Amino acid sequence: MRLYIANKNYSSWSMRPGVLMKQAGIACEEVMLRFDGFDAQSKFKQGLKDINPVGKVPVLVDGDLAVWDTLAISEYVAEKFPEKKLWPTAAAHRAHARSICAEMHSGFMGIRTACPMNIDAYLPEIGALALRDKEAVRNDLKRIDTLLSSLLKEHKGPMLFGEFSIPDAYFSPVVMRIKTYALPVSAETQGYMERLCAMPGVKAWIDGALAEKDFIDFEEPFRTKP
Ligand SMILES: N[C@@H](CCC(=O)N[C@@H](CS)C(=O)NCC(=O)O)C(=O)O
């Protein structure tokens, strides 16, 4: 299988299946398409044109099959590798896990807009301004903190549903944003963030992002240099 991703530092959607595959130990070649632009002539779009009609990453290619969109990829690998138990095993927990992934997939626009993923950056002052000025950011952070800490309490950790599962991969870019923008969270959520970042699959992604050293202007609304 091949997983098409973009810059590890910036591509929050790529991070989810990237972390999932690595942490689950599923063999997969990563193909990185650098964000050189989003116009039709960019190498990024050209590199995707025969693979994904939507022109976005991530895309998982398995033989003749291309699967795009993070949720579809997650479901595909969960079905293909049932022994990996990528969703929680109890039906009710699985339904809950799917609900929070779907909530993440279509929500949290306040934080996603104001605090774009940038693993390499540390921007506490931008985070403080976003929290001061944007109610949507305050609401998203409160919801995320409550959601994560209550799941940790219910399933007794160390991950959201006990052992590592798709929701942990799903929330890993959210954790990156909380860290980069130094957004304040409860001690329970903070502990989870530290454990998540130490997971080999997550650590490998973070290390890869830090090693890129590829400063892309249009992905950097808050910095003029690394
Ligand atoms: N809902 C999609 C979102 C994918 C997405 O927006 N990917 C970004 C990179 S993080 C992208 O390829 N953007 C290119 C563009 O918007 O033209 C998914 O889950 O895969």
XYZ file of C-alpha atoms and ligand atoms in Angstrom:
246
model
C 0.000 0.000 0.000
C 1.034 3.592 -0.560
C -0.161 6.548 1.488
C 0.000 9.908 -0.259
C 0.549 12.679 2.230
C 1.786 16.300 2.217
C 4.303 18.090 4.446
C 4.245 16.439 7.849
C 4.654 19.802 9.527
C 1.504 21.313 8.055
C -0.807 18.594 6.757
C -3.160 17.820 9.597
C -5.338 15.500 7.506
C -2.306 13.496 6.382
C -1.212 13.085 9.989
C -4.288 11.053 10.986
C -3.809 8.027 8.686
C -0.014 8.453 8.838
C -0.097 8.012 12.626
C -2.704 5.268 12.393
C -0.688 3.102 9.995
C 2.597 3.573 11.827
C 1.223 3.053 15.317
C -0.725 -0.038 14.210
C 2.373 -1.453 12.497
C 0.702 -1.633 9.070
C 3.299 -1.698 6.303
C 2.776 1.186 3.949
C 5.017 3.355 1.795
C 4.581 7.083 2.422
C 4.688 9.285 -0.661
C 5.107 12.938 0.207
C 3.748 15.554 -2.171
C 5.116 18.878 -1.077
C 2.675 21.776 -0.736
C 4.067 23.952 -3.523
C 0.639 25.490 -4.202
C -2.952 24.499 -4.823
C -3.406 25.748 -8.387
C -3.980 23.179 -11.099
C -0.397 23.451 -12.375
C 1.247 22.947 -8.973
C 3.309 19.797 -8.580
C 1.065 18.943 -5.640
C -2.102 18.887 -7.784
C -0.327 17.336 -10.747
C 0.971 14.553 -8.516
C -2.581 13.755 -7.446
C -4.437 14.169 -10.704
C -4.437 10.504 -11.683
C -5.021 9.277 -8.158
C -7.683 11.373 -6.472
C -10.336 13.318 -8.413
C -10.698 15.666 -5.452
C -7.010 16.651 -5.599
C -6.414 16.369 -1.855
C -4.311 14.287 0.504
C -4.411 11.849 2.192
C -5.014 9.110 -0.361
C -4.361 5.430 0.287
C -3.571 3.334 -2.769
C -3.905 -0.426 -2.472
C -3.316 -2.117 -5.825
C -5.884 -0.653 -8.232
C -7.915 0.863 -5.449
C -7.574 4.466 -4.304
C -9.272 5.466 -1.069
C -9.424 9.140 -0.212
C -10.692 11.069 2.757
C -9.414 10.281 6.225
C -12.553 8.595 7.490
C -12.811 6.321 4.447
C -9.131 5.396 4.805
C -9.556 4.648 8.508
C -12.574 2.429 7.825
C -10.763 0.652 4.984
C -7.709 -0.258 7.034
C -9.877 -1.233 10.023
C -11.756 -3.691 7.762
C -8.626 -4.960 6.041
C -6.766 -5.578 9.310
C -9.469 -6.640 11.824
C -6.810 -8.222 14.051
C -5.376 -4.745 14.701
C -8.587 -3.698 16.488
C -8.371 -0.158 15.150
C -11.849 0.638 16.468
C -12.780 -0.205 20.068
C -14.200 -3.748 20.348
C -17.488 -3.058 22.180
C -20.251 -1.910 19.804
C -21.291 0.993 22.046
C -17.689 2.176 22.380
C -17.245 1.854 18.620
C -20.324 3.973 17.986
C -19.037 6.574 20.431
C -15.575 6.498 18.824
C -17.118 7.004 15.378
C -19.200 9.885 16.723
C -16.186 11.767 18.030
C -14.172 11.167 14.856
C -17.111 12.467 12.798
C -17.437 15.429 15.171
C -13.763 16.210 14.613
C -14.031 15.631 10.871
C -16.765 18.206 10.337
C -16.283 20.440 13.363
C -13.912 22.478 15.486
C -13.694 25.079 12.740
C -12.852 27.791 15.280
C -9.571 26.170 16.325
C -8.857 24.789 12.866
C -9.127 28.233 11.290
C -7.405 30.303 13.967
C -4.666 27.800 14.857
C -3.432 25.972 11.742
C -1.243 22.948 12.399
C 2.437 23.834 12.459
C 4.367 21.284 14.493
C 7.659 23.126 14.127
C 6.336 26.437 15.500
C 5.738 27.630 19.055
C 3.235 30.493 19.056
C 1.772 31.016 22.539
C 1.019 34.699 21.919
C -1.088 33.839 18.856
C -2.946 31.261 20.935
C -3.562 33.798 23.709
C -4.970 36.326 21.206
C -7.171 33.695 19.571
C -8.583 32.757 22.972
C -9.110 36.401 23.932
C -10.808 37.448 20.685
C -12.589 34.410 19.307
C -15.517 32.817 21.049
C -15.415 29.889 18.594
C -11.871 29.069 19.733
C -12.879 29.220 23.398
C -15.909 26.986 22.732
C -13.907 24.458 20.707
C -11.176 24.233 23.322
C -13.696 23.729 26.110
C -15.464 20.989 24.150
C -12.189 19.241 23.238
C -10.897 19.358 26.807
C -14.186 18.036 28.232
C -14.402 15.333 25.581
C -10.845 14.073 26.033
C -10.803 14.210 29.822
C -14.177 12.476 30.165
C -13.123 9.662 27.795
C -9.884 9.194 29.743
C -11.896 8.949 32.957
C -14.469 6.553 31.491
C -11.950 4.172 29.875
C -9.192 4.746 32.438
C -6.607 5.590 29.770
C -3.898 5.564 28.757
C -5.527 6.358 25.379
C -9.043 7.675 24.740
C -10.734 4.258 24.601
C -8.154 2.416 26.697
C -5.714 1.112 24.115
C -4.703 3.069 21.008
C -7.507 3.285 18.427
C -8.596 5.471 15.504
C -9.839 8.351 17.715
C -6.288 8.816 19.062
C -4.972 9.163 15.515
C -7.865 11.494 14.758
C -7.111 13.796 17.663
C -3.330 13.840 17.215
C -3.348 16.975 14.991
C -5.654 18.659 17.522
C -3.055 17.900 20.187
C -0.361 19.419 17.933
C -2.393 22.648 17.717
C -2.931 22.794 21.484
C 0.845 22.451 21.934
C 1.931 24.926 19.253
C -0.470 27.632 20.448
C -0.048 26.739 24.159
C -3.812 26.526 24.651
C -4.612 25.807 28.312
C -6.161 22.401 29.074
C -6.846 20.303 32.169
C -4.152 18.157 33.798
C -5.949 15.020 32.480
C -5.819 16.256 28.886
C -2.231 17.440 29.347
C -1.227 13.971 30.568
C -2.932 12.392 27.566
C -1.135 14.790 25.216
C 2.218 13.768 26.658
C 1.418 10.057 26.401
C 0.125 10.468 22.862
C 3.229 12.365 21.705
C 5.412 9.581 23.135
C 3.587 6.844 21.161
C 6.027 5.590 18.500
C 3.641 6.300 15.612
C 3.020 9.870 16.760
C 6.645 10.504 17.684
C 7.768 9.319 14.248
C 5.408 11.814 12.606
C 6.578 14.680 14.850
C 10.244 13.831 14.224
C 9.536 13.705 10.485
C 7.830 17.099 10.639
C 10.755 18.665 12.537
C 13.268 17.172 10.105
C 11.519 18.655 7.048
C 12.763 22.212 7.595
C 10.596 23.377 4.731
C 9.177 26.836 5.461
C 6.176 27.337 3.172
C 5.042 30.974 3.155
C 1.363 30.405 2.433
C 1.123 27.938 5.314
C 2.672 30.479 7.696
C 0.219 33.259 8.589
C 2.128 34.050 11.797
C 5.837 33.675 11.035
C 8.180 35.291 8.546
C 10.967 32.808 9.124
C 11.501 29.441 10.876
N -11.829 15.791 4.518
C -10.596 15.532 3.801
C -9.740 16.772 3.863
C -8.465 16.641 3.092
C -7.728 17.974 2.958
O -8.349 19.055 3.059
N -6.419 17.889 2.716
C -5.598 19.071 2.504
C -4.223 18.881 3.089
S -4.207 18.786 4.859
C -5.419 19.271 1.013
O -5.068 18.340 0.312
N -5.628 20.501 0.534
C -5.483 20.809 -0.842
C -6.559 21.730 -1.337
O -7.391 22.165 -0.501
O -6.594 22.006 -2.534
C -9.932 14.314 4.423
O -10.314 13.937 5.518
O -9.055 13.690 3.825
